[in-house]
CSV table of C-alpha atoms in Angstrom, one decimal:
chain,number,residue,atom,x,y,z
A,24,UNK,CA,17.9,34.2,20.5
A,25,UNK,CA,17.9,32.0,17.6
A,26,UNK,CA,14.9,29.3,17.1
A,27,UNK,CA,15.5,25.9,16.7
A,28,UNK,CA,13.4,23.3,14.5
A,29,UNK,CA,13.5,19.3,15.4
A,30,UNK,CA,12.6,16.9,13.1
A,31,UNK,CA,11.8,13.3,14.1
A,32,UNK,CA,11.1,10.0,11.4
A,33,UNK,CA,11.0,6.2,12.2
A,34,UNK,CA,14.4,4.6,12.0
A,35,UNK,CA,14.2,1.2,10.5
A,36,UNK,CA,16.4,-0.8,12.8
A,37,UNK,CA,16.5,0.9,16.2
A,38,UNK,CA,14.3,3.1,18.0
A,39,UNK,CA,12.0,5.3,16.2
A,40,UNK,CA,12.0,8.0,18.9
A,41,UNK,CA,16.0,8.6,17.4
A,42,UNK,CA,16.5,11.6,16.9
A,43,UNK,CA,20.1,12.7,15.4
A,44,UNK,CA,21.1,16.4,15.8
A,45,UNK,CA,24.6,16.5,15.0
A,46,UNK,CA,26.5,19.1,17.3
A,47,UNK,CA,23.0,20.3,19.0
A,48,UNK,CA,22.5,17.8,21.8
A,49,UNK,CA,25.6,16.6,22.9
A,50,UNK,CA,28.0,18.5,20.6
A,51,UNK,CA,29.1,14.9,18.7
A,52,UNK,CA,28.0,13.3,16.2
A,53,UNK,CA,25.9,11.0,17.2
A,54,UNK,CA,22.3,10.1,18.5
A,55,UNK,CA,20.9,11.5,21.4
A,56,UNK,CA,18.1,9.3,22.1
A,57,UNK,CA,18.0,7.4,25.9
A,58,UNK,CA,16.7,4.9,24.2
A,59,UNK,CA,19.1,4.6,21.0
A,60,UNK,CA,23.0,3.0,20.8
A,61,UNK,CA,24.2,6.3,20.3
A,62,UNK,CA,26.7,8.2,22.4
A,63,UNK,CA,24.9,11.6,23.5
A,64,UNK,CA,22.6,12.2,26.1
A,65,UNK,CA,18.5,11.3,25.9
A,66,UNK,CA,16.3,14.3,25.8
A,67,UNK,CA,15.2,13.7,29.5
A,68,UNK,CA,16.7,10.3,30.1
A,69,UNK,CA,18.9,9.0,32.8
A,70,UNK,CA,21.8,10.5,32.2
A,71,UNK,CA,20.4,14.1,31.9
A,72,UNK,CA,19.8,14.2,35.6
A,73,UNK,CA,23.2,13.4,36.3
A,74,UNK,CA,24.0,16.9,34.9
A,75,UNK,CA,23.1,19.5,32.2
A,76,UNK,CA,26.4,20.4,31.3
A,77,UNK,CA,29.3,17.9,30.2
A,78,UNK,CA,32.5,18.1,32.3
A,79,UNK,CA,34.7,21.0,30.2
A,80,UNK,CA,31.9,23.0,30.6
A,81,UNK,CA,31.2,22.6,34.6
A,82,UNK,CA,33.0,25.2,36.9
A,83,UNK,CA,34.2,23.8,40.7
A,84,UNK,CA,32.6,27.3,42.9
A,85,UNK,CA,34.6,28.2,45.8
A,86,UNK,CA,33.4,30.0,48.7
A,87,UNK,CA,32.9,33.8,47.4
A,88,UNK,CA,34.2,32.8,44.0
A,89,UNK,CA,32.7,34.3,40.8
A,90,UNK,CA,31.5,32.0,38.3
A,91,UNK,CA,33.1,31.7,35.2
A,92,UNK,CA,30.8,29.1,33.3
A,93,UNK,CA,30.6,29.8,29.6
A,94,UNK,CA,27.2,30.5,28.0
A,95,UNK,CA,25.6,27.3,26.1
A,96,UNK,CA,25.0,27.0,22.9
A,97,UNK,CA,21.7,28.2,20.9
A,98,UNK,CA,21.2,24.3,19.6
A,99,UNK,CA,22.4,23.6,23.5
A,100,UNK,CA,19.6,25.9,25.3
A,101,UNK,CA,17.3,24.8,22.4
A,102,UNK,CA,17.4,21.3,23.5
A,103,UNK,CA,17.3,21.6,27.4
A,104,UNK,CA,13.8,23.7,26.6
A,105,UNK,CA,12.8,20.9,24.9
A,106,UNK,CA,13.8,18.6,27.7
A,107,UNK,CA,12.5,20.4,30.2
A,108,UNK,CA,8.9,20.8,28.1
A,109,UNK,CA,8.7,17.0,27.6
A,110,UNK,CA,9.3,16.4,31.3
A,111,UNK,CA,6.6,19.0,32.5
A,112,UNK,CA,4.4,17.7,29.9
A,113,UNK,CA,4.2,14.5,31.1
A,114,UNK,CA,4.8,15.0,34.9
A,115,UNK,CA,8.0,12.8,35.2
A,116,UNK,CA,11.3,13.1,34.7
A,117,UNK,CA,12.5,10.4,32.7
A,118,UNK,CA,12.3,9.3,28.8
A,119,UNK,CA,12.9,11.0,25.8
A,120,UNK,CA,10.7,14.5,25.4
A,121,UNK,CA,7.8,14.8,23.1
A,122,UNK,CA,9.5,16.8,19.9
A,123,UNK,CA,5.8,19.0,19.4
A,124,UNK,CA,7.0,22.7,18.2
A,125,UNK,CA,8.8,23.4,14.9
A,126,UNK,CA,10.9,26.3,15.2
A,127,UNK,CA,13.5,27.8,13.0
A,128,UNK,CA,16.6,27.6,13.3
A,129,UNK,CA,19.4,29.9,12.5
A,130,UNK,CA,21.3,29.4,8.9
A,131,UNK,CA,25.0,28.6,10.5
A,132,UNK,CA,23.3,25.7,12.4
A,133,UNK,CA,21.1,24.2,9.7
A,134,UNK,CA,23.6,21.6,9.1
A,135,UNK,CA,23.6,20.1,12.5
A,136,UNK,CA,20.2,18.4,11.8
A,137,UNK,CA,19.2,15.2,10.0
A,138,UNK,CA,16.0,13.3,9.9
A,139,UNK,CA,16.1,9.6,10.4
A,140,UNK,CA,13.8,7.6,8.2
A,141,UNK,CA,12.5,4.3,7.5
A,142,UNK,CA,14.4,3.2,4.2
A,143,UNK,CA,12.1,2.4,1.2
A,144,UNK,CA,11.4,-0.4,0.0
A,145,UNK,CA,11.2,-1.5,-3.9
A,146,UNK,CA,8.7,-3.8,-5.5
A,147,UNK,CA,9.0,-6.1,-8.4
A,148,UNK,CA,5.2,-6.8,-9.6
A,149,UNK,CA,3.3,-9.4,-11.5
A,150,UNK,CA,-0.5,-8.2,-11.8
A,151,UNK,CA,-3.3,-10.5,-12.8
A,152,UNK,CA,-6.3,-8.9,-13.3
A,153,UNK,CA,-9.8,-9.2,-14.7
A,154,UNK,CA,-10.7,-5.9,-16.3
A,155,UNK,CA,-13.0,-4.1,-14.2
A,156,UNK,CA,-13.2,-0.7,-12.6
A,157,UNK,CA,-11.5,-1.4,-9.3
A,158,UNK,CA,-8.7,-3.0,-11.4
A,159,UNK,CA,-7.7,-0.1,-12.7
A,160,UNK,CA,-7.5,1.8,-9.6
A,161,UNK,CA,-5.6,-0.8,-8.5
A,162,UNK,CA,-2.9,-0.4,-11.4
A,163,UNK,CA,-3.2,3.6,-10.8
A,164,UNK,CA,-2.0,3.3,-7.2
A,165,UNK,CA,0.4,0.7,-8.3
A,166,UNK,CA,2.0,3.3,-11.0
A,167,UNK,CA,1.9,6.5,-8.9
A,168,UNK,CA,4.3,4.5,-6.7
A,169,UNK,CA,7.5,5.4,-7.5
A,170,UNK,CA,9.1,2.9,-5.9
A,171,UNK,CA,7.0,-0.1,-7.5
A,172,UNK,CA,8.1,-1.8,-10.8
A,173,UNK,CA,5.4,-3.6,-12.7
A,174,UNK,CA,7.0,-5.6,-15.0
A,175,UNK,CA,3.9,-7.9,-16.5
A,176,UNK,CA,0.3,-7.5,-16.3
A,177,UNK,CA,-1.9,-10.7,-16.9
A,178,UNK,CA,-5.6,-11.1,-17.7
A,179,UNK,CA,-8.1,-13.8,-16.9
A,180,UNK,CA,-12.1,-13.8,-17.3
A,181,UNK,CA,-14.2,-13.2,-14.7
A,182,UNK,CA,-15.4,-9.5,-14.9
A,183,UNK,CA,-14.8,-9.6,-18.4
A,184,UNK,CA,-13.5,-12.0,-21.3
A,185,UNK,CA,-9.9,-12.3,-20.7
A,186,UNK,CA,-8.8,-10.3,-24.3
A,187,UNK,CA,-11.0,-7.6,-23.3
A,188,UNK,CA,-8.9,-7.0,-20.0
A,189,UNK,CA,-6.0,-7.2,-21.6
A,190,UNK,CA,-7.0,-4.9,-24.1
A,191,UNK,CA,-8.4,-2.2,-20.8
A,192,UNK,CA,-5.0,-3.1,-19.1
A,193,UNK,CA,-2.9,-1.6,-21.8
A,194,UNK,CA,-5.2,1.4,-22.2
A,195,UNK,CA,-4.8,2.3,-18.6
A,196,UNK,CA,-1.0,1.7,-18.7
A,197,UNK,CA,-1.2,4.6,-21.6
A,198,UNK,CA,-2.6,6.7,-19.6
A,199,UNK,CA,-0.1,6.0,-16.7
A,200,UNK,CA,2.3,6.7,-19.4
A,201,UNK,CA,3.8,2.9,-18.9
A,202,UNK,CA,3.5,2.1,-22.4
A,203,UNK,CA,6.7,0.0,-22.5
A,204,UNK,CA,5.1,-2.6,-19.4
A,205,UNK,CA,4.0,-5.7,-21.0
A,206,UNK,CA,0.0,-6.9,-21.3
A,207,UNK,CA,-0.6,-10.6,-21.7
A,208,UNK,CA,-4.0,-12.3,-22.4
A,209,UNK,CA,-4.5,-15.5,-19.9
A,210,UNK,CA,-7.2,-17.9,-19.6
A,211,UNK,CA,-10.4,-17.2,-21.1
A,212,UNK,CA,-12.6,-20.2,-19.1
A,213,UNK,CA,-12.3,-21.6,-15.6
A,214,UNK,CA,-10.5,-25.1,-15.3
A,215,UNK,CA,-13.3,-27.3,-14.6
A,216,UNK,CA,-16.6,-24.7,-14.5
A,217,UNK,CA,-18.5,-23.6,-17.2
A,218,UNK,CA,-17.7,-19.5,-18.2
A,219,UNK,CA,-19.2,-16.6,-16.3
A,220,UNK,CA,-19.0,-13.0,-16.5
A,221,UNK,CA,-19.3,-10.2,-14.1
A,222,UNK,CA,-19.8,-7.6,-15.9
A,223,UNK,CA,-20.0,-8.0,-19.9
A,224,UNK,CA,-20.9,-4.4,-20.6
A,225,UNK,CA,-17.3,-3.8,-19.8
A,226,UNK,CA,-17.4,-0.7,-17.8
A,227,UNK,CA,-14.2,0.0,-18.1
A,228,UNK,CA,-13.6,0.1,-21.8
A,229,UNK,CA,-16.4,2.8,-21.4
A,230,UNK,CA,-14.5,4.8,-19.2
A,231,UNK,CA,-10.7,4.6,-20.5
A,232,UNK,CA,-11.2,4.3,-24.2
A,233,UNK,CA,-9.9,1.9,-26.7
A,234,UNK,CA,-6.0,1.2,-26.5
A,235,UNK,CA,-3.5,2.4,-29.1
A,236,UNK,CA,-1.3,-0.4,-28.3
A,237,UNK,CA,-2.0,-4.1,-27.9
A,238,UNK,CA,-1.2,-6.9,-25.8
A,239,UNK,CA,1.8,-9.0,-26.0
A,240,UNK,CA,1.4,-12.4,-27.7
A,241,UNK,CA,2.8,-14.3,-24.7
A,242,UNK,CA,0.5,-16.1,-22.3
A,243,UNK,CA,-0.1,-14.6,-19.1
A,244,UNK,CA,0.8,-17.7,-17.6
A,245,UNK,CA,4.6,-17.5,-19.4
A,246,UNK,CA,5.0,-14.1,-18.5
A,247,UNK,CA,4.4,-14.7,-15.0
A,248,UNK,CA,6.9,-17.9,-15.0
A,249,UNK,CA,9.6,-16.0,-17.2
A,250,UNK,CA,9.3,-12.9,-14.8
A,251,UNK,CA,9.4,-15.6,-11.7
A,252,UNK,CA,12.8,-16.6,-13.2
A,253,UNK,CA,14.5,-13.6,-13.8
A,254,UNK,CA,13.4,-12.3,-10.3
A,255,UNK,CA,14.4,-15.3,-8.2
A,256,UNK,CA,13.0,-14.1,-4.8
A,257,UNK,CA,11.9,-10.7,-5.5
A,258,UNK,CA,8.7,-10.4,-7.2
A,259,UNK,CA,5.3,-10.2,-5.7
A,260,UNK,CA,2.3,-11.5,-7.4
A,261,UNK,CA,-1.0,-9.8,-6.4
A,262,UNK,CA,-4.1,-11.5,-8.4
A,263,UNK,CA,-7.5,-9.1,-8.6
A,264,UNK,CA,-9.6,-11.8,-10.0
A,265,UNK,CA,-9.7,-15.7,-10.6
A,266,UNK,CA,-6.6,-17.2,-10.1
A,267,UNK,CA,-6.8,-20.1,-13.4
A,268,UNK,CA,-3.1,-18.2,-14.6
A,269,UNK,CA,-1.1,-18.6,-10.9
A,270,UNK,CA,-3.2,-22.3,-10.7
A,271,UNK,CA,-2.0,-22.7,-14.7
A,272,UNK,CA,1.5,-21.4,-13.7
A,273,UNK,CA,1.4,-23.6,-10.5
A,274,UNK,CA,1.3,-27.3,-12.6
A,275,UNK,CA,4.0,-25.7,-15.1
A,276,UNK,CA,6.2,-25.2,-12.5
A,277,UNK,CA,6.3,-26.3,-9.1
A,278,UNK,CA,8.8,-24.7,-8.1
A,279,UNK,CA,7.1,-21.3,-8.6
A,280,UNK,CA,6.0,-21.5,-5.0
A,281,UNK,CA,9.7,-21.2,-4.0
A,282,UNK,CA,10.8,-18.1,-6.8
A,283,UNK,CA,8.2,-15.9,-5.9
A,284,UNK,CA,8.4,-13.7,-2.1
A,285,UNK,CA,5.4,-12.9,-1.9
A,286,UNK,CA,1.8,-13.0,-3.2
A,287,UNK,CA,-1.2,-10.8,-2.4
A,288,UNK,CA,-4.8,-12.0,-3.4
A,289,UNK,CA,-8.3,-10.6,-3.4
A,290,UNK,CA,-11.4,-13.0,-3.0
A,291,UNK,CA,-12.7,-14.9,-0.7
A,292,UNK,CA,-15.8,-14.5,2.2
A,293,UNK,CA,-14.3,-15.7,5.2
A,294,UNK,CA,-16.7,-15.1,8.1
A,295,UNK,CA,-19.1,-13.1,5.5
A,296,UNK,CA,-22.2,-13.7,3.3
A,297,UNK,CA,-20.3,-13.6,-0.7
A,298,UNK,CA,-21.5,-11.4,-3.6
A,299,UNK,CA,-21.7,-14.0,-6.0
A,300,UNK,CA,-23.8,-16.9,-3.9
A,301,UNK,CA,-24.7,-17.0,-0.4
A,302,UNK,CA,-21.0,-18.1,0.7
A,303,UNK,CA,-18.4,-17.4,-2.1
A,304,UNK,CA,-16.9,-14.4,-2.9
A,305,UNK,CA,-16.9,-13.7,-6.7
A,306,UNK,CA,-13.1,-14.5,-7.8
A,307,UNK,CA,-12.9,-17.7,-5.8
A,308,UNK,CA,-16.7,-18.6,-7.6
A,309,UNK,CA,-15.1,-18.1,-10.9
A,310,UNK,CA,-13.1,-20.9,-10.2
A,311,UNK,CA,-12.8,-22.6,-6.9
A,312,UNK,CA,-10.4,-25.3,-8.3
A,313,UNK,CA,-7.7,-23.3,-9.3
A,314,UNK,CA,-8.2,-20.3,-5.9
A,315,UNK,CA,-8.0,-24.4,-3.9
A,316,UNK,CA,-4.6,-24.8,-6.4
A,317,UNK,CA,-3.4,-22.1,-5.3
A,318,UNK,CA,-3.8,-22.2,-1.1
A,319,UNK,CA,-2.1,-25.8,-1.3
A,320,UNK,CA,0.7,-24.8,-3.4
A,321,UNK,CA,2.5,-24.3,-0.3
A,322,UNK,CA,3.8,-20.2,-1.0
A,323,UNK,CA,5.4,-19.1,2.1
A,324,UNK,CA,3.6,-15.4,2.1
A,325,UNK,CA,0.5,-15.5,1.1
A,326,UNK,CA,-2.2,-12.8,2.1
A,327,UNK,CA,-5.8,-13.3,1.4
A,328,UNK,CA,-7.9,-9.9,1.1
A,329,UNK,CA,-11.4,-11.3,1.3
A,330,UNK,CA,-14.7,-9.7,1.3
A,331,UNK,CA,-14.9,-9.5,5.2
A,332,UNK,CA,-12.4,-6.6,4.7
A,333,UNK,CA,-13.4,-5.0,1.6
A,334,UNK,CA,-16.8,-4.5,1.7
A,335,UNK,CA,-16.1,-1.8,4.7
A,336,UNK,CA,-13.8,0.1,3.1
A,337,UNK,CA,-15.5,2.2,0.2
A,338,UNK,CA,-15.4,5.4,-1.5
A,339,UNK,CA,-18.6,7.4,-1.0
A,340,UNK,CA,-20.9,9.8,-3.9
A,341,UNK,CA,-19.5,12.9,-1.6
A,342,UNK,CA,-16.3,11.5,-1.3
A,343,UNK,CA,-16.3,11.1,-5.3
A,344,UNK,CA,-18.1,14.6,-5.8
A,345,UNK,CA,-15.4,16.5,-3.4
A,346,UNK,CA,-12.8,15.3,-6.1
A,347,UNK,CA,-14.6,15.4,-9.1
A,348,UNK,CA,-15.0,19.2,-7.9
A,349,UNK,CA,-11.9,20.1,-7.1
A,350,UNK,CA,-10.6,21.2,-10.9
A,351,UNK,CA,-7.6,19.1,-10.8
A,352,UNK,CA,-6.4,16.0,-13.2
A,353,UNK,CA,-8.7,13.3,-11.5
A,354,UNK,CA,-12.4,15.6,-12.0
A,355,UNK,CA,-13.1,13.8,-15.3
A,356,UNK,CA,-12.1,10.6,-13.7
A,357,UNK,CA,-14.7,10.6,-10.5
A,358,UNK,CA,-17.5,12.5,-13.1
A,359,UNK,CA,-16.9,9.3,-15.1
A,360,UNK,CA,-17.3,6.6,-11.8
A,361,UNK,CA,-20.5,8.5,-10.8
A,362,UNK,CA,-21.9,8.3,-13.9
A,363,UNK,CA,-21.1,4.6,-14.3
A,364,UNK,CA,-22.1,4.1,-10.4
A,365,UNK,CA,-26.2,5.1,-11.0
A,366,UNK,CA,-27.5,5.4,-7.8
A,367,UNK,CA,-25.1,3.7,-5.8
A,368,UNK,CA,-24.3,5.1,-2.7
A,369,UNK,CA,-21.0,4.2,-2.3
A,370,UNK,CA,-18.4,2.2,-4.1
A,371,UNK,CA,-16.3,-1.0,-2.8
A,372,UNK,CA,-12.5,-0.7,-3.5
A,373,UNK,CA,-12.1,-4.4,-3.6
A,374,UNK,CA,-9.2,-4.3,-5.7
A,375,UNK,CA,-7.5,-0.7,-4.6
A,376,UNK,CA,-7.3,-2.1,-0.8
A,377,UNK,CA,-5.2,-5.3,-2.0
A,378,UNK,CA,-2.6,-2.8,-3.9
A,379,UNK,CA,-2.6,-0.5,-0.9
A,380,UNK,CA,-1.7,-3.7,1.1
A,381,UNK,CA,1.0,-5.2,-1.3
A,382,UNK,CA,2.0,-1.4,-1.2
A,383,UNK,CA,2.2,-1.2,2.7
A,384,UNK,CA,1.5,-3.9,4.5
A,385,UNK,CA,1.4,-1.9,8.1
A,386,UNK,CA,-1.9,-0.3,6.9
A,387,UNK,CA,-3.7,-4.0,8.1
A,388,UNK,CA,-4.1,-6.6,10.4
A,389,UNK,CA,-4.0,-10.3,10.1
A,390,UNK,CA,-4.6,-13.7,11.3
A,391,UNK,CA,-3.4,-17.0,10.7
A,392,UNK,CA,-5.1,-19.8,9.4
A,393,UNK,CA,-4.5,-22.4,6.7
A,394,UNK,CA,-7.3,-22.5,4.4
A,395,UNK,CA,-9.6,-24.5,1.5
A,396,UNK,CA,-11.9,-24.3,-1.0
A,397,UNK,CA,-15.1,-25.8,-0.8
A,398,UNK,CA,-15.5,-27.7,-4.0
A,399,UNK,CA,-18.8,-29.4,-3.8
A,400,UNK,CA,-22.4,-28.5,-2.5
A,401,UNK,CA,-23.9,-25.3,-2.0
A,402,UNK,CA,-20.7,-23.9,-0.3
A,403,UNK,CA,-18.9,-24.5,-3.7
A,404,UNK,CA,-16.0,-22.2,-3.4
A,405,UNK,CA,-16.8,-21.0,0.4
A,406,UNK,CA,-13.0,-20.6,2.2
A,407,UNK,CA,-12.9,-22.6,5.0
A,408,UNK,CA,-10.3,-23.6,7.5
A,409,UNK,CA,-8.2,-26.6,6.2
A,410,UNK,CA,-8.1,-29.0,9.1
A,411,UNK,CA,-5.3,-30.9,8.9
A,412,UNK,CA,-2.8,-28.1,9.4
A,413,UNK,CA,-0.4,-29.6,6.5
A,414,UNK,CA,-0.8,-26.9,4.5
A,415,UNK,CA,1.2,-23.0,4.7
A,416,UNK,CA,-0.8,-20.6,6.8
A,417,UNK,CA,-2.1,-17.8,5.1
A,418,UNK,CA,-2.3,-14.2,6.5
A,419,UNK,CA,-5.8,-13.3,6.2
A,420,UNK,CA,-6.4,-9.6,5.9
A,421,UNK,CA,-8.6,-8.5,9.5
A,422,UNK,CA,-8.7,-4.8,9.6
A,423,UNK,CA,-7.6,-1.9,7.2
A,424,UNK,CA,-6.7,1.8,8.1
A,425,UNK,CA,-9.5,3.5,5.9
A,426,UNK,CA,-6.9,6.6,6.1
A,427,UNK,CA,-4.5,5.0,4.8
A,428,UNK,CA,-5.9,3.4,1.5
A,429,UNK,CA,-8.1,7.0,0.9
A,430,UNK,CA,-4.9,9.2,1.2
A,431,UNK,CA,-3.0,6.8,-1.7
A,432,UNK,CA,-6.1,6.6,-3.5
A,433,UNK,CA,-6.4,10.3,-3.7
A,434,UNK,CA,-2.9,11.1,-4.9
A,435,UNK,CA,-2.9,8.1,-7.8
A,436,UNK,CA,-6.1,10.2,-9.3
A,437,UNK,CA,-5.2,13.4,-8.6
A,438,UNK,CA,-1.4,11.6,-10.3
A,439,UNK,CA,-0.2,11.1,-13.8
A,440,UNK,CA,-2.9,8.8,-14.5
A,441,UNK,CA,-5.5,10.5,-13.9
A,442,UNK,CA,-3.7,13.6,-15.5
A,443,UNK,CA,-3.7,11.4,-18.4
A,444,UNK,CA,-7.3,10.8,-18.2
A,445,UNK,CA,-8.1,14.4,-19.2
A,446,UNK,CA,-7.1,13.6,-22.8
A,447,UNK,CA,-10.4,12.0,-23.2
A,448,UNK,CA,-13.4,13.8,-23.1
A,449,UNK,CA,-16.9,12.9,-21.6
A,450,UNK,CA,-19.6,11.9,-23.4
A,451,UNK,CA,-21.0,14.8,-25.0
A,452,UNK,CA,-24.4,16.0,-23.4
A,453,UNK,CA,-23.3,13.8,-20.2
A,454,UNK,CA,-22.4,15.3,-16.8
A,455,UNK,CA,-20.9,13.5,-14.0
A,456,UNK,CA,-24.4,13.6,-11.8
A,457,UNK,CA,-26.4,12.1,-14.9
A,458,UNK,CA,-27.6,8.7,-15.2
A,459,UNK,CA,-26.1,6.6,-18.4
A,460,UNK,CA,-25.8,3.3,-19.0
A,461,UNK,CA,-22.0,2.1,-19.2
């Protein structure tokens, strides 16, 4: 007898248990799920212990009567195994069976399956980043997407000087081969705050290489409102570092608030220590005015990815040594992180876990809360909870799936970025387990 192979995916508006086998169930096409809308029988359900044969195919036996029942189908005998399996697996009778075994099934009735999947959606993104490390494996997870479409990428200071991540932004477009994506320089100093930098080495620059291309001579401020306009609704904004452009673009337009579906920001320390002073997290330091700006502006989906997340979910030496091992496109890439990284034990993916949640927002938990910036004190820019309740909740990242953001991060440098990467070679005389200064 033929073997039969079932395939099961997550429907986006019904029950993700459907399963759809076209002719193999109930010999219609239509769904055979208890719990679905469609027409055949469930795999185990109610109606299956009315009967295991549909009327045409029951015989009436008389006394001493022979039995002239037709043989079932191979997709037919198929599925009652299943039923039966699910049932004995579980010790009842009812619901849908557990689909567990993959088995072939014969050529003629290959076309009597179909897999029912969640539809996918596309993304219309606005970056604003600060040049760093974690940036950039935030844009690489962001291009390896295929179903994300990046059209402007904004700077701002904070890890660097705002022309210098511009300038690392359109290198690591190159290298994602995403030439044509326009690079704008933003704002170069905090509103009210005196300059600081992160990191002024630039670490980045040192690992990517110097750009053949430059950046656009639009603001990063105009880009953002000009793409806000021409994608009424649609584009998300997710902001890796201060946010002085979306608090610039903010007092341009008020209205932006209302243009723009969704925006994803990390920063903030919510029930944490920071990494910049004892309570703030380093973007909302930079410039606690504007991040304040920003969390009154009244978007209707905001996410906050602070540190209280963040700092849990990181990428270890081995984890980084396992790759730079393996021989494939993203070896040069880890050899370069360990030899920026020192010592370091680990590394935080700040920025790559806020573009695996814009990406997927199921990969996370959340709570509710409006929020503020402290602006004065020692808690200068601490979040804290905005009493008054007039402002738009925010969605405050909780917990992450570590799997998740790992698996996504793997494929973007083992990807055409980092297959990219390879056309720059190391330092000569430097190994990926030797100590330099970047």
């Amino acid at each position: 007898m033929g073997r039969a192979s079932w395939t099961v995916g997550a429907s986006g508006g019904g029950d993700p248990r459907c399963l759809v086998a076209l002719g193999a169930l109930s010999g219609r096409g239509h769904c055979s799920s208890s719990s679905c809308g469609g027409h055949g029988r469930g795999l185990g359900g109610p109606s299956a212990r009315r009967g295991r044969r549909s009327g045409r195919d029951r015989r009436r036996t008389r006394a001493g009567a022979r039995t002239t029942a037709r043989r079932p189908s191979i997709c037919s005998a198929a599925a009652r195994g299943l039923r039966r399996r699910g049932r004995m697996a579980r010790g009842r009778v009812g619901g849908p069976a557990q689909l567990t075994h993959r088995r072939k099934l014969p050529p003629q009735h290959r076309w009597r399956l179909c897999t029912v999947t969640k539809p996918v959606e596309e993304l219309t993104v606005v970056v604003d980043q600060d040049g760093g490390v974690d940036d950039a494996l935030a844009l690489a997870l962001l291009a390896h997407d295929p179903n994300v479409t990046i059209v402007g990428v904004g700077s701002v200071h904070g890890n660097v000087d705002a022309d210098t991540a511009a300038r690392n932004a359109v290198r690591v477009l190159e290298l994602a081969g995403m030439e044509t994506t326009p690079v704008a320089s933003g704002a170069s100093r905090p509103l009210q705050q005196a300059l600081h930098l992160a990191h002024p080495a630039d670490l980045l620059g040192k690992l990517a290489g110097a750009p053949r291309g430059h950046p656009a001579k639009a603001s990063a401020v105009e880009q953002l409102l000009a793409a806000a306009r021409m994608h009424a609704g649609r584009l998300s904004v997710l902001t890796l570092g201060p946010l002085t452009n979306l608090a610039k673009a903010v007092h341009a337009d008020p209205q932006l608030p209302h243009l723009v579906r969704r925006v994803v920001m990390m920063g903030g320390a919510y029930r944490v220590g920071g990494n910049a002073s004892a309570t703030a997290e380093s973007n909302i330091w930079h410039d606690p005015e504007a991040a304040d700006i920003v969390l009154g502006a009244g978007f209707g989906d905001l996410t906050l990815v602070p540190l209280d997340i963040t700092r849990d979910v990181t990428v270890t030496r081995l984890w980084l040594h396992h790759l730079a091992h393996r021989g494939g496109p993203g070896r040069r890439v880890a050899q370069r992180l360990l030899a920026c990284g020192h010592r370091l034990p680990s590394f935080a993916m700040h920025d790559a876990l806020a573009a695996a949640i814009l990406l997927d927002p199921q990969i996370a938990t959340y709570e509710r809360q409006c929020l503020r910036v402290e602006l004065n004190g020692d808690q200068r820019g601490r979040i804290v909870p905005f009493e008054s309740g007039t402002r738009q909740p925010v969605a405050i990242a909780h917990t992450a799936d570590r799997r998740s953001l790992f698996t996504q991060l793997h494929g973007a440098l083992r990807g055409p970025v980092a297959a990219r990467w390879r056309e720059r070679r190391l330092t000569p005389g430097v190994r990926g387990d030797q100590k330099t200064v970047c």
